Every structure is written in C-alpha cells, then in structure tokens.
Coordinates of C-alpha atoms in Angstrom, one line a residue:
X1 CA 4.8 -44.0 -12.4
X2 CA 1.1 -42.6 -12.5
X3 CA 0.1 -42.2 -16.2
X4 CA -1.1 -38.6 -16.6
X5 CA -2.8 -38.8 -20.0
X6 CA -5.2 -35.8 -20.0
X7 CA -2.0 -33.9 -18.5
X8 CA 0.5 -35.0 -20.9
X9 CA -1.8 -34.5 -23.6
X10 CA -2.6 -31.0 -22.7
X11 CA 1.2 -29.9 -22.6
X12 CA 1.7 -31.5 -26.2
X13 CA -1.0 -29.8 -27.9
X14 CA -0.1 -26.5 -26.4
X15 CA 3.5 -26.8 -27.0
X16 CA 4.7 -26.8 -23.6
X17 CA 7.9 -28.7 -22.7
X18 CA 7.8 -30.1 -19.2
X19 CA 10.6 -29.7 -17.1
X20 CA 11.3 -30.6 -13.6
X21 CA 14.0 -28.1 -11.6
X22 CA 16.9 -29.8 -10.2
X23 CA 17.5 -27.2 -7.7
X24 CA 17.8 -27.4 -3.7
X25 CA 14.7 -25.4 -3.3
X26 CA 10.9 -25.6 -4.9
X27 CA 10.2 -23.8 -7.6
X28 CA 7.4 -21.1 -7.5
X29 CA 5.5 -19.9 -9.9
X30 CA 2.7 -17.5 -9.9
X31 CA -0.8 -17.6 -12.1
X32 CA -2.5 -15.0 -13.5
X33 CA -5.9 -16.9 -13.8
X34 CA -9.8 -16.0 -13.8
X35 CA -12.6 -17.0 -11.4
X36 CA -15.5 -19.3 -11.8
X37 CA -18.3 -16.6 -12.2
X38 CA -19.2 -16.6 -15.5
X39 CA -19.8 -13.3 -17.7
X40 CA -23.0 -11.6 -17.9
X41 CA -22.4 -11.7 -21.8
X42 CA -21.0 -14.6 -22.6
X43 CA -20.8 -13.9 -26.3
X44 CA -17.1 -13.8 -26.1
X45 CA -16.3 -16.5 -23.7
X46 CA -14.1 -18.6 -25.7
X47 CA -11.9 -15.8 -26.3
X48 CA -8.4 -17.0 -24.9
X49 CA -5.8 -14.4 -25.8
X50 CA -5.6 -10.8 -26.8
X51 CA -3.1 -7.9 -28.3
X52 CA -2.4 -5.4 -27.2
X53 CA -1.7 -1.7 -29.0
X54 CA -0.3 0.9 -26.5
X55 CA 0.2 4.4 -27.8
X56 CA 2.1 7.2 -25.3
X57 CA 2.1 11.0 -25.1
X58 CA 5.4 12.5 -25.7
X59 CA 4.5 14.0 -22.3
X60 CA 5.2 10.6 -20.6
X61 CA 8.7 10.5 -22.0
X62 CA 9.3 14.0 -21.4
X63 CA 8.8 13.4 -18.0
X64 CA 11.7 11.1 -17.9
X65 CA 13.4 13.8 -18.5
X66 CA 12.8 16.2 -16.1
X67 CA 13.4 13.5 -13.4
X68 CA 16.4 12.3 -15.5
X69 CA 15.7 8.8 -15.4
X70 CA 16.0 6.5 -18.6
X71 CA 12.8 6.1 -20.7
X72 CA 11.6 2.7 -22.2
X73 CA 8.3 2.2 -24.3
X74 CA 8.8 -1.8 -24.1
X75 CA 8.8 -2.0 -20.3
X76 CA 5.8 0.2 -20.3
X77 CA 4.0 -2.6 -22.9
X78 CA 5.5 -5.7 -21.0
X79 CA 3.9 -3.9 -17.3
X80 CA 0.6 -4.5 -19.2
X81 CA -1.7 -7.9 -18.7
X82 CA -5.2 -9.2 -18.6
X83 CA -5.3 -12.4 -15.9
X84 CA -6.8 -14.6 -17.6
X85 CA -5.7 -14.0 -21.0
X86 CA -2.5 -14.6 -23.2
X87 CA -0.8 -11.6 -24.9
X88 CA 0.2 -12.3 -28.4
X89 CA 0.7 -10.2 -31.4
X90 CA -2.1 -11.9 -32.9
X91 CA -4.6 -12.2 -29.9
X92 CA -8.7 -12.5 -30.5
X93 CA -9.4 -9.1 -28.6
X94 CA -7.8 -6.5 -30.2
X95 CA -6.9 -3.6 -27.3
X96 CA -5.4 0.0 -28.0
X97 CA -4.5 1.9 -25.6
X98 CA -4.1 5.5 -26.3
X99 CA -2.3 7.9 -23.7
X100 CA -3.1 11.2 -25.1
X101 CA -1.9 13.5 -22.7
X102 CA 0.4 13.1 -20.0
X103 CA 2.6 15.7 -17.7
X104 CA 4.8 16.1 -14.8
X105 CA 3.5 19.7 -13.4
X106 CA 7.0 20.5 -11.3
X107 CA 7.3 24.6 -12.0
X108 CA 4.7 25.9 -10.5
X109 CA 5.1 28.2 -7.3
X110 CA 2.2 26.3 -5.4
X111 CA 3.8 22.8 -5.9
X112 CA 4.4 20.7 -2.4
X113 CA 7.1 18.2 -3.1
X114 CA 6.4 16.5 0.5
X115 CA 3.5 15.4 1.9
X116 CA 3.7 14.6 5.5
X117 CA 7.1 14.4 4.5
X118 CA 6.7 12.1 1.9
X119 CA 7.1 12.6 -1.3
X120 CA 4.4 14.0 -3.7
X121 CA 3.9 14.1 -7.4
X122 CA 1.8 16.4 -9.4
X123 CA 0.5 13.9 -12.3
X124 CA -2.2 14.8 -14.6
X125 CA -3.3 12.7 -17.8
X126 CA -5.8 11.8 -20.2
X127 CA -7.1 8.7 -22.0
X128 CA -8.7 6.3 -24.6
X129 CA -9.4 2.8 -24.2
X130 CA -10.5 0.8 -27.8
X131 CA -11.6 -2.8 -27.8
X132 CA -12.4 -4.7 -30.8
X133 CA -13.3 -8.3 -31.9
X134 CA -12.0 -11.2 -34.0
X135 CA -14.2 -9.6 -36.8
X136 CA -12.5 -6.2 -36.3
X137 CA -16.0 -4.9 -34.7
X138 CA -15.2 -2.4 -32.0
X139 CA -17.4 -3.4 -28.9
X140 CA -16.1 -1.2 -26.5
X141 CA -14.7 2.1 -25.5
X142 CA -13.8 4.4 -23.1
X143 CA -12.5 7.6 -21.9
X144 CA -10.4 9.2 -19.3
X145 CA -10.9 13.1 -19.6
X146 CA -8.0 15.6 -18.5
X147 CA -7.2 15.1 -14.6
X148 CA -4.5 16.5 -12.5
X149 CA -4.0 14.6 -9.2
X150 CA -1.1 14.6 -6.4
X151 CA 0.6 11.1 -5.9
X152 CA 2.0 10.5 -2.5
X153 CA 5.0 8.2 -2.6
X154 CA 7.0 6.1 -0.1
X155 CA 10.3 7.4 0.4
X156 CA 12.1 4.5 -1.8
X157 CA 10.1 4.5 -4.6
X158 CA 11.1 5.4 -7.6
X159 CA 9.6 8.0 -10.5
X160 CA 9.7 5.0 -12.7
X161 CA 7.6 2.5 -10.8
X162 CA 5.6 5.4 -9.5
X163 CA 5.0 6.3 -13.2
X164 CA 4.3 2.6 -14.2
X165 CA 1.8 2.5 -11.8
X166 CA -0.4 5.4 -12.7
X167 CA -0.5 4.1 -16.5
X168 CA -1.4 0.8 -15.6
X169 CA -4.3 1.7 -12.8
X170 CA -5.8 4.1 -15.9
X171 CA -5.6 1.3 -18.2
X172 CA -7.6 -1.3 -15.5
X173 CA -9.5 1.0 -14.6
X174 CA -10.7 1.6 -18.1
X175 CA -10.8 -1.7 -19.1
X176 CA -12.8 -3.1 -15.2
X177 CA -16.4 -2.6 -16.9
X178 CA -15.4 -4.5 -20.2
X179 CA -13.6 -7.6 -17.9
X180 CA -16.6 -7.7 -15.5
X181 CA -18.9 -7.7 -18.3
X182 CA -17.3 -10.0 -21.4
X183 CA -15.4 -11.9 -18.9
X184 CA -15.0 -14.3 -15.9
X185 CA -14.4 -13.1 -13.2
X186 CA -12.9 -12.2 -10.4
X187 CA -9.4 -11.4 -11.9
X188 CA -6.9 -14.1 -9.7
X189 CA -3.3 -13.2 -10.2
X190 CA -1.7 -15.0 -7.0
X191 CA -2.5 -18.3 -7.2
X192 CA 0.6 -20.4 -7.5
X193 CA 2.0 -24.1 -8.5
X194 CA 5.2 -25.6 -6.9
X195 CA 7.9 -28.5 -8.1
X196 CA 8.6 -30.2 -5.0
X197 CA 12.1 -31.5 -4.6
X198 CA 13.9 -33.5 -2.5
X199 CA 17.2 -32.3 -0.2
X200 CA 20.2 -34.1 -1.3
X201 CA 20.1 -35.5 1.8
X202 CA 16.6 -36.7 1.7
X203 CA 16.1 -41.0 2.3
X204 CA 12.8 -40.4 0.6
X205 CA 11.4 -42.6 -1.9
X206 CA 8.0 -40.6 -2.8
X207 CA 8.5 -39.9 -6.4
X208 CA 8.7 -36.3 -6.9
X209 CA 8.3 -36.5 -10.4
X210 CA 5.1 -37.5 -10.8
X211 CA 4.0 -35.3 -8.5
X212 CA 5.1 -32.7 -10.4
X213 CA 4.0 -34.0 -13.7
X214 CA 0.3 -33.7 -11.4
X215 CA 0.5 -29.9 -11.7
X216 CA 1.7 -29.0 -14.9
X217 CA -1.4 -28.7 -15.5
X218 CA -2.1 -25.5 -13.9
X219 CA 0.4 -23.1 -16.2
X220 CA -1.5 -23.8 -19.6
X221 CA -5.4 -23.5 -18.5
X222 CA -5.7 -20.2 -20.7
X223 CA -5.2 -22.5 -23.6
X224 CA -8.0 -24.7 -22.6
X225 CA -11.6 -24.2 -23.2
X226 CA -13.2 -23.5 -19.4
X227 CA -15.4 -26.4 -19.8
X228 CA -12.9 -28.8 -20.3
X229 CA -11.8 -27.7 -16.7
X230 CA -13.4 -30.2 -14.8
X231 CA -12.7 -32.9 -16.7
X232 CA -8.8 -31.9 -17.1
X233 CA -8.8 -31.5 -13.1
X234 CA -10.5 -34.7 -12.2
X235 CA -7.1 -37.0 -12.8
X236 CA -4.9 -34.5 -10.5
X237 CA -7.5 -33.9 -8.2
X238 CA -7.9 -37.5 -7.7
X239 CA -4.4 -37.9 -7.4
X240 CA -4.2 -35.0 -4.8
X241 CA -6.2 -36.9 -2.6
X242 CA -4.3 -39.1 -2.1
X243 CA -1.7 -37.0 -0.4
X244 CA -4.0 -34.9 1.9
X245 CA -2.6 -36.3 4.7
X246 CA 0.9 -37.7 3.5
X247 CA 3.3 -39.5 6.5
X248 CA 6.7 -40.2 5.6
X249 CA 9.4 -40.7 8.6
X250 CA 12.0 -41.0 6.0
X251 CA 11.4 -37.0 5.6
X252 CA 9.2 -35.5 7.5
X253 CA 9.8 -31.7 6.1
X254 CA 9.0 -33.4 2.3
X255 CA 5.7 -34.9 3.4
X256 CA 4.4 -31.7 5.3
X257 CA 5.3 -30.0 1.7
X258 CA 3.4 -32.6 0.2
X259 CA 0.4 -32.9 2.1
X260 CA 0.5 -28.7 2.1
X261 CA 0.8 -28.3 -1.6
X262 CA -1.9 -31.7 -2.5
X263 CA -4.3 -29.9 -0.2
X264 CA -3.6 -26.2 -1.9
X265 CA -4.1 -27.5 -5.0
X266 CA -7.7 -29.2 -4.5
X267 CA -8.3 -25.2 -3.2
X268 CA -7.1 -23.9 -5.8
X269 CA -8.4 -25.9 -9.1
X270 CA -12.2 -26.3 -6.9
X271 CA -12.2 -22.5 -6.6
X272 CA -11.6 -22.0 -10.4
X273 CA -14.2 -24.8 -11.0
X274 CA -16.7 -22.7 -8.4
X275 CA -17.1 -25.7 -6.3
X276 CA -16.2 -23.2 -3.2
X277 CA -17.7 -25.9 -0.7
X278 CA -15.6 -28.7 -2.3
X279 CA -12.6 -26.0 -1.9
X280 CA -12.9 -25.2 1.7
X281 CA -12.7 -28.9 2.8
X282 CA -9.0 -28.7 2.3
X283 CA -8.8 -25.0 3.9
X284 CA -7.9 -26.6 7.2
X285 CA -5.0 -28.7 5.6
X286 CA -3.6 -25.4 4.0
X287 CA -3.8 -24.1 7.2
X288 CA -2.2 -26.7 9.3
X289 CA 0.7 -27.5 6.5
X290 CA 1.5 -24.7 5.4
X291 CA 4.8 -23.0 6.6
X292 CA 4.3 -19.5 9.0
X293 CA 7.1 -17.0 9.4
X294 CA 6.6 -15.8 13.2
X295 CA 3.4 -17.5 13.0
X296 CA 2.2 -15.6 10.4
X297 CA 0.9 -17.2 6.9
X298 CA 0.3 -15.7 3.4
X299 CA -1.0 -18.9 1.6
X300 CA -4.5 -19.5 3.7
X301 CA -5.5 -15.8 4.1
X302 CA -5.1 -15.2 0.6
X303 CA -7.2 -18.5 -0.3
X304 CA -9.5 -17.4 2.4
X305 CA -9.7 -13.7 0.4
X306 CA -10.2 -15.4 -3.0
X307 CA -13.4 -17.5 -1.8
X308 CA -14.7 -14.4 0.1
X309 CA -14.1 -11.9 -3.0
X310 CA -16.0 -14.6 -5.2
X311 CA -18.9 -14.4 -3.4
X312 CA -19.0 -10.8 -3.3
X313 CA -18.3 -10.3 -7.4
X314 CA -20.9 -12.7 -7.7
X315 CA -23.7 -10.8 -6.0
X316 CA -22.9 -8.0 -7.5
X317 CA -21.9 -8.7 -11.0
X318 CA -25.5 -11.3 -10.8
X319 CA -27.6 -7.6 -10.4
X320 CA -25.5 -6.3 -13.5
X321 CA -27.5 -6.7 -16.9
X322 CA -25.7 -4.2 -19.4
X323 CA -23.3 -1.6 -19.9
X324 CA -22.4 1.6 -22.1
X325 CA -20.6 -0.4 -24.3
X326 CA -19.5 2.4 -26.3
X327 CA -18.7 5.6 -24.5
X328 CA -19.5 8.4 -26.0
X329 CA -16.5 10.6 -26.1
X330 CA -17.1 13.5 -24.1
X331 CA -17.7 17.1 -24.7
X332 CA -14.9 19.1 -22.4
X333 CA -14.6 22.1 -21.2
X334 CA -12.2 25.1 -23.3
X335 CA -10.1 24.9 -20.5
X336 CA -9.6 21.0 -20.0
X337 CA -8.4 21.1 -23.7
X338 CA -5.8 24.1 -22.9
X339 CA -2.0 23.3 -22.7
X340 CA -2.6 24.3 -19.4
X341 CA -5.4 22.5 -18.2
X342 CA -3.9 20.5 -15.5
X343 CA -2.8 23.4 -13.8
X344 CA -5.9 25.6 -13.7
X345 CA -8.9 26.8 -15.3
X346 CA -9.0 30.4 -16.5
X347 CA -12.0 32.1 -18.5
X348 CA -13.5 36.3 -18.1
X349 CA -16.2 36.6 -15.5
X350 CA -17.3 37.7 -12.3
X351 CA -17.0 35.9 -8.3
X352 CA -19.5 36.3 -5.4
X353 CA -18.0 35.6 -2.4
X354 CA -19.9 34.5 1.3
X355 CA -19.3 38.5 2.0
X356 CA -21.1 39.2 -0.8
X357 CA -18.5 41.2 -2.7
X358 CA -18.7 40.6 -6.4
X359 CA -15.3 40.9 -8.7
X360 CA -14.9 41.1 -12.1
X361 CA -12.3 39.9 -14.2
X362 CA -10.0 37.1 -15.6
X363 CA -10.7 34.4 -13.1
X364 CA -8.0 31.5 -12.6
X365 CA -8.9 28.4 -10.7
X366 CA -5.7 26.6 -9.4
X367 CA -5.3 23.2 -9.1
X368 CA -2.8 23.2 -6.2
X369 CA -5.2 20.9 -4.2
X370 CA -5.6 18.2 -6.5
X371 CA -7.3 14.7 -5.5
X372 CA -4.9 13.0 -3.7
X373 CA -4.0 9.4 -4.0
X374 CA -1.8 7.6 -1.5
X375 CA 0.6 5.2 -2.2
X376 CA 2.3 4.9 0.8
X377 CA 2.4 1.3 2.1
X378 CA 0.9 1.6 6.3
X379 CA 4.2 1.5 8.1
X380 CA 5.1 4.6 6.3
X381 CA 2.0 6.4 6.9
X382 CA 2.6 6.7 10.7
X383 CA -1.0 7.5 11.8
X384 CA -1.9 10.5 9.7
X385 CA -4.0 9.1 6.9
X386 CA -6.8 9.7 8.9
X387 CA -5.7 13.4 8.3
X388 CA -6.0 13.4 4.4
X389 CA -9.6 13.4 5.2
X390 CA -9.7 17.2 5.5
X391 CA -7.2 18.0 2.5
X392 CA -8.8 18.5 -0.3
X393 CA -9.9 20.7 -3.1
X394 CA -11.5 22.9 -1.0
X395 CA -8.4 24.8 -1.1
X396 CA -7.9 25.7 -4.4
X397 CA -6.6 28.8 -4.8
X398 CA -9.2 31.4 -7.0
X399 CA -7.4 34.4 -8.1
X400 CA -9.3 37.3 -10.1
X401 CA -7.7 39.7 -12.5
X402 CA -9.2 42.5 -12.4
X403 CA -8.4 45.3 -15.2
X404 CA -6.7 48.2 -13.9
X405 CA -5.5 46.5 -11.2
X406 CA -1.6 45.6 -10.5
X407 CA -2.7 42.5 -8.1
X408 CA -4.8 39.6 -8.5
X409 CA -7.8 39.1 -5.7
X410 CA -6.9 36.4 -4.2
X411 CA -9.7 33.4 -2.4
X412 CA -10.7 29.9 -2.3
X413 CA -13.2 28.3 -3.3
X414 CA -14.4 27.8 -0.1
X415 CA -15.5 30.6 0.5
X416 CA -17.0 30.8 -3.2
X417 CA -20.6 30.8 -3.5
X418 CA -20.7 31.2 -7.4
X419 CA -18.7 32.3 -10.6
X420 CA -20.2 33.1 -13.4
X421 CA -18.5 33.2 -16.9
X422 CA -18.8 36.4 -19.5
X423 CA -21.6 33.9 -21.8
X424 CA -23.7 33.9 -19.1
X425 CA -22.9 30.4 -17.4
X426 CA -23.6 30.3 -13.6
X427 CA -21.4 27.8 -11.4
X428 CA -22.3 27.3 -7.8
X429 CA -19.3 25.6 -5.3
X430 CA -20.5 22.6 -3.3
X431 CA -18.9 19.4 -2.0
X432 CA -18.7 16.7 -4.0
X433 CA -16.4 13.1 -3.1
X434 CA -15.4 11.3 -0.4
X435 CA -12.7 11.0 2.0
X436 CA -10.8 7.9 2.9
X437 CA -11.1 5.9 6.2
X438 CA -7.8 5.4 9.1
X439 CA -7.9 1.7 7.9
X440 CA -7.4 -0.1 4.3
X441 CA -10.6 -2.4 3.9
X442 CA -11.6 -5.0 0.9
X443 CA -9.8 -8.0 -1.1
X444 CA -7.0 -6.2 -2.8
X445 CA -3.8 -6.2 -1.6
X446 CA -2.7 -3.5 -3.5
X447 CA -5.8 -1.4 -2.4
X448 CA -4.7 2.0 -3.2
X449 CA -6.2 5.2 -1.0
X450 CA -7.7 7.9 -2.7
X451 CA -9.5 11.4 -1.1
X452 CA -12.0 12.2 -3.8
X453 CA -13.5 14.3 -1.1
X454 CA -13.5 18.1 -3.0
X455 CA -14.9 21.9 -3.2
X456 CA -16.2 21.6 -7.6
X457 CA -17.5 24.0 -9.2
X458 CA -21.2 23.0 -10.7
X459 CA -23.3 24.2 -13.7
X460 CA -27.3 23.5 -13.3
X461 CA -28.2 21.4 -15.8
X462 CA -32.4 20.8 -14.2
X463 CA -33.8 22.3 -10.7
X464 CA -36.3 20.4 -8.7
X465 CA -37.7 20.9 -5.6
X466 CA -36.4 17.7 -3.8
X467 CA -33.4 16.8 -6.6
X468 CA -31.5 18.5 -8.9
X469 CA -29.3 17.8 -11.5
X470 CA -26.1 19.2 -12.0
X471 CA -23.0 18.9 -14.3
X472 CA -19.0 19.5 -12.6
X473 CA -17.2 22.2 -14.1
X474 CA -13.9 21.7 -12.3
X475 CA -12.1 19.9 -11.2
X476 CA -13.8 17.1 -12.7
X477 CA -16.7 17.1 -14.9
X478 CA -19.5 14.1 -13.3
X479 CA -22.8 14.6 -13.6
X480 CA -24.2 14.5 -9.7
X481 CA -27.5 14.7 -8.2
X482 CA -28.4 17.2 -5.3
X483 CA -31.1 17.0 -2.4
X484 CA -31.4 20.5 -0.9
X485 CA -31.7 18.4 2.6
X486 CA -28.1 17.4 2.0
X487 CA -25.1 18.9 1.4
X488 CA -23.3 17.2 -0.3
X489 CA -23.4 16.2 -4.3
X490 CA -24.1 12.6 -4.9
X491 CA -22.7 11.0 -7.7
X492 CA -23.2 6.6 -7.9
X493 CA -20.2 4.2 -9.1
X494 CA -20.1 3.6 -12.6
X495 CA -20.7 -0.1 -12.7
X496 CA -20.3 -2.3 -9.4
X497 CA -22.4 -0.9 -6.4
X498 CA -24.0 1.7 -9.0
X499 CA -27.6 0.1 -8.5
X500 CA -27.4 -0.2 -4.8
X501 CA -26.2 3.2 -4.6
X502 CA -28.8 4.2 -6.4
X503 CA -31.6 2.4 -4.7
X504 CA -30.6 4.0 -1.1
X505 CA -30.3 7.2 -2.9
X506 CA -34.0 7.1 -4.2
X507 CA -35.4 5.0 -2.1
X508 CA -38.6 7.6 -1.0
X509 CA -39.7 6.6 -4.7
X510 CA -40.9 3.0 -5.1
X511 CA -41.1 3.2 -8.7
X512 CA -37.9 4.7 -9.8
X513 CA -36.3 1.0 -7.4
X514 CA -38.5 -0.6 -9.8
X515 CA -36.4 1.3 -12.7
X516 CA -33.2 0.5 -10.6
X517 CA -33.9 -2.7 -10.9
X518 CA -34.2 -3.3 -14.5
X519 CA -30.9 -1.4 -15.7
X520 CA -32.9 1.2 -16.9
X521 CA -30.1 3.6 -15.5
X522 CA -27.3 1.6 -15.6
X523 CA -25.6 3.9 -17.6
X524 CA -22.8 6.4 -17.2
X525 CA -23.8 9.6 -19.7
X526 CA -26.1 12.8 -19.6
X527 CA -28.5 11.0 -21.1
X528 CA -29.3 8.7 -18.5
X529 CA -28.9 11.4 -15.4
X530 CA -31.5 13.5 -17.6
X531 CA -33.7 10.5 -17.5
X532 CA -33.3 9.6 -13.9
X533 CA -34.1 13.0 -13.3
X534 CA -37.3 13.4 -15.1
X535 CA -37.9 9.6 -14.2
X536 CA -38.3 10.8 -10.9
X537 CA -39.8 13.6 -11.8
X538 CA -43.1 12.1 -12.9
X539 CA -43.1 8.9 -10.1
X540 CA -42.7 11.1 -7.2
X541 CA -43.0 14.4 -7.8
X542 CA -40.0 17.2 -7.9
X543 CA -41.5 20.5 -8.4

C-alpha cells in the first residue's frame, strides 16, 4: 500500500479519524471550500474558523405563529456558514448577527396571497451585521434598514424554508463585502470527494483503500495553512495521475469511477491551488468519465462554472482597493422607525398630482407593491417572469386624509409629481431600479430574481445642471444620481461592478475616471455621493 505520509499526518494533527464506508454505493460528500484568489487585505488571511452570535426579533417567532408552524432558534443558527471557514464556539472572527425587526404583514386589505397563482409573502425586516477580531477589535459593520418586500414561492415550499431563506440571503448579503475583501475568494460550496467501493461481486484487485486514503485530504483543508496547499496536494496529485486513464477488464464500471474521480480531483485541488490551466487538462476526462442521466451531467458544467466564476471574481475583486469598513449606521426616516413602517409611510402634507390638483392632508403611502423577489424555480414560472417586469412600485396606493372629509383621496404614485411634508420637505416621484430579464444568467445556481424596478419618492439633496443628487424617501432610502436627459435615477452596486458602473455613468468627465479609478468613491455613504457630486462639479462643470 502507497504510504500517504503528508495525508496521514494531516488527519492526526487535526484529529480526524479516517474511515472507509463499507457500503454498496460511494460515499459523497460535499465541501464548502474557498477559491485561489487571494484577499485584497490579507491582514487576516490565516484566520481559519469563526463564531458565530445570532440574535432574532420576537417578530420572526411570532411569525411561526401566525402560520402555525413550530419555531426553532437552533435550526436557524445551524442554517448559517462561511465556505471556507469552521464554526466553533471559540472561532478567530467573532460574527453577531442581529435581526432587529422582522414581520409577517398578513392583515392588511391590500395583501395578494397569489402571484400568478403562486404563492406570495409579504416579509419586511431589518438588520445589523458586527465583525470583530481575535483582539476583540471590531473591523466591520453593517446595516440593513427597514424593508418590506413580497416573496413569491413555489407551490411546495414551505413558510419555514421560505423563512430560512430570507434570514440567511440578509446575513450573506451583509457579510459579501467583508468575504470579498478579508477573504479568498470565490466562496465554492459544491465541490465534492468520493470513497470508491467495490460491488460485492466485483473480481477487482485495485486497492480501494488507498485510494481513498488519497482523498482524505480534501475534508480537513480549513485546518491547513493555504500555503501548505501545494505541497499537501503534490503526493495525491501525483498519485491521481496515475489513474487518469485507468483499464481494468476485471470491472470495467470501477475503473470508469476511477479514472472519473482521479481526473476530478486534479480539477478540483489545481483550481483551489489557481493553477486553472493545470485544471482544465483533466476537464476532458471529467467529461468523458463521468456518469450522464439522459445525457445530461452536473459534475463538468459545474467545474466548468467554477473556473469561469474565478476569472470573473478575479477581475473584478483585482479593481477593488478598499471598503467602508465600518458602516455608519443610518439616519431613518420617522416612519421607517414606526411599528408600522413596513406597511406604509404616513406624515401631514400636501400632493400635486399630473392634473395639477393639490390636496392637503394626512398622506399614507402603501406599500402594497413592494419589491418583489421570486423564488420560484423555472418549471414553475411557466413563461410569465418576463411579466414581473412591469409590476412594481409604481402602484403604490397614496391615499390623502383630508380634514372634514369622510373619504380618503385616493392615487398612485404614478401619477404623483411631488408631496411635500408640513416642515417644508419637497419629494419628487421618479423611477428608480431595475427589472429582471425572461432568462436566469451568471454562476449561481441558486440565482434568485429580484424586480427592483420602482416609482420612490426622492428628496433633493444638490441640483446641477447635467447631475443631481438626490436622497430616497420611500420605499427605500439610496442615495441616486439624476441626468435631466434620462429618466431614470441611477444608483451603482455597492462593491463588485460599482467602479465600472461608475465609469459608464461619468464617462463625459475624464477626470472624475481618473477618481474612479483610484477608489476615491468606492464608498457607500452620503459623504461620498456629496463628493462625487461636487467632484464632478469642478472637473466638468454642472451649473
């Protein structure tokens, strides 16, 4: 038997017991692993494990309740991971997560329980994400601030996984600055190892054994340094090799395993390494070993995906050269710290419609047209996604009270052109968002479709002749920018794209690229969009 040293070593001083499975079939196992591109602050690349603090609202729970479904805290905590990482009680990042608000809107008149008769949710919550060091230093935090959207469901699912879902996309969604930043990247949480076995039946003599003894040491690379890697791999690898293209006419099914799982696992371990050319030597061999269903294959195209998402987190997390890393927390509206601020904004003032009539009054904003996000999986979305494109808050219902009066005036904020509030405060309506194409595209599997496409309400925070600055009232609160040649409100991603976004938005101003370029507004707060807006103030002109 092949002596395994750095192998064997490796599962001794992590305290791993290797076993080989005696049963008919090969066991699977999946890895939650992290790519080969290395942070852009490395400061905290040794880091190996992290804990994890996870505080709820009451309003979670009490959800439960209305749908009448058992509540568990610990399945919420367990549903929680970082690829890459291990979870301990003691781990070197220290990560609370604090749900402050969360609520199941379900008795409201306006509510649509179906959605192209699927089932829709109205979900609104709010947020804190804390990350410290070993030292106790916090390095990192953000904020989700008080937003209602409607979830669209496939028939089957459940209010509990539905529920588990929406926690957890906050949480990564939080946390996808502070990973693509401290951390390798890209997150890779399908990779797999397999213990081949023999049938019972099998005349074989190819030791299956030490085969397997060849990958154990793919489980326990979060306990090894990264650049001890190579080294580790070289042994196996080596060993791989040999098996690329593995005959045996004792068993022919074994040595198409073999050859498929040696050649997978020079993909895999080259593509953590970064060695992508080295990887795709053995892409044809995944291909040709590995078994279809109806000749279709998951194994290759998802190796294929990981290779081509690695190149593109690498040209984009290469133009990335800081981050907020502390959030300031933001300054809300009255209403979005109401009991009832995921249902509708409600202050005294006065509405100009597009016929020019002017009410005064209470004025309520619903939130019956939320965002939506759709979770349906394609074979249950039978052709109408495409629709969802002109669904959004442009609907929202404005009603205004008006004193003396026994009913409500009742609009849209479509046909809006500004409210202004009893201090004085003047909000225009505009578009803001975007829609969401016919056809899922990008890396993730899981890709989840969103319509941000919306009718806000915007407050003038700095007018310019060829940009503007403004600051969302409702339903969100961005900061966007505003050409009076275009119509809609422009507002760049937070972290990956942002610069690129930026550039094509600015790009009649040579020297705010060259301000692009160097991070200078990189950053996701007033501050910065009062900057960029006087920025290009002085290099190009604006009044």
């Amino acid at each position: 038997m092949r002596n395994f040293t750095k192998i064997i070593l490796l599962l001794v001083l992590t305290g791993i017991n290797q076993t080989v499975c005696g049963q008919a079939m090969e066991a699977t196992n999946r890895l939650n692993l992290r790519g080969p591109v290395p942070p852009v602050d490395t400061q905290y690349g040794k880091y190996k494990s992290y804990e994890l603090i996870l505080e709820l609202s009451p309003g979670l729970e009490n959800s439960y309740n209305i749908k009448k479904v058992p509540f568990s805290a610990e399945k919420f905590t367990s549903n929680f991971f970082i690829s890459g990482l291990k979870k301990t009680n003691d781990g070197d990042f220290k990560i609370k997560y604090n749900l402050t608000r969360f609520e199941l809107v379900n008795d409201e008149d306006y509510l649509e329980t179906y959605y192209q008769k699927a089932p829709a949710y109205y979900i609104g919550l709010e947020s804190n994400l804390e990350i410290s060091d070993k030292s106790g230093k916090v390095i990192y935090k953000r904020y989700t601030t008080p937003k209602v959207c409607m979830y669209v469901t496939n028939p089957t699912e459940t209010y509990e996984r539905l529920s588990y879902k929406i926690v957890n996309d906050n949480f990564n969604a939080m946390i996808a600055e502070f990973e693509g930043f401290y951390l390798y990247g890209p997150a890779i949480s399908n990779l797999k190892y397999v213990d081949i076995e023999k049938k019972k039946k099998s005349k074989s003599k190819f030791n299956t054994d030490e085969f397997n003894t060849s990958v154990q040491v793919l489980p326990n690379l979060v306990d090894v340094d990264r650049e001890n890697w190579l080294d580790l791999f070289g042994e196996a690898q080596n060993y791989w090799k040999e098996f690329v293209a593995f005959q045996d006419k004792e068993d022919e099914d074994l040595a198409k395993k073999v050859r498929f799982t040696a050649n997978y696992n020079l993909v895999a371990t080259n593509i953590l390494l970064g060695q992508i050319d080295e990887a795709n030597k053995y892409m044809p061999g995944v291909k040709e070993n590995e078994k279809s269903f109806l000749g279709m294959r998951t194994d290759y195209p998802y190796l294929t995906t990981v290779i081509e998402e690695i190149d593109r987190y690498k040209k984009i997390t290469e133009k990335a050269s800081t981050i907020e890393a502390i959030q300031a927390e933001p300054v809300l509206a009255s209403y979005k710290k109401s009991a009832t601020a995921f249902r509708y904004a409600e202050f005294d003032g006065e509405v100009l419609n597009v016929d020019s009539e002017v009410f005064k009054g209470k004025v309520r904003i619903i939130s019956d047209f939320p965002e939506l996000v759709d979770l349906r999986t394609e074979q249950t979305v039978s052709g109408l996604r495409s629709m969802m494109d002109g669904i959004g808050s442009e609907k929202s219902s404005v009603r205004i009270y008006v004193e003396g009066e026994k009913k409500p005036k009742k609009t849209n904020l479509k046909k809006v052109v500004n409210i202004k509030d009893n201090e004085g405060r003047m909000y225009i309506v505009g578009k803001a968002g975007r829609g969401v194409p016919l056809v899922s595209v990008g890396a993730a599997v899981d890709k989840v479709e969103t319509n941000t496409k919306r009718y806000s309400l915007f407050e003038e925070v700095k007018k310019g002749a060829k940009v503007s600055l403004y600051h969302e009232f409702f339903p969100q609160d961005d900061y966007s920018l505003k050409k009076p040649t275009q119509d809609e409100f422009f507002t760049p991603p937070v972290f990956l794209g942002r610069r690129k976004a930026l550039k094509e938005y600015f790009s009649d101003c040579p020297k705010m690229i060259e301000s692009i370029d160097k991070g200078v507004y990189d950053f996701e707060n007033k501050e910065t969009y009062i900057k960029m807006y006087d920025d290009y103030t002085e290099f190009c002109g604006n009044s």
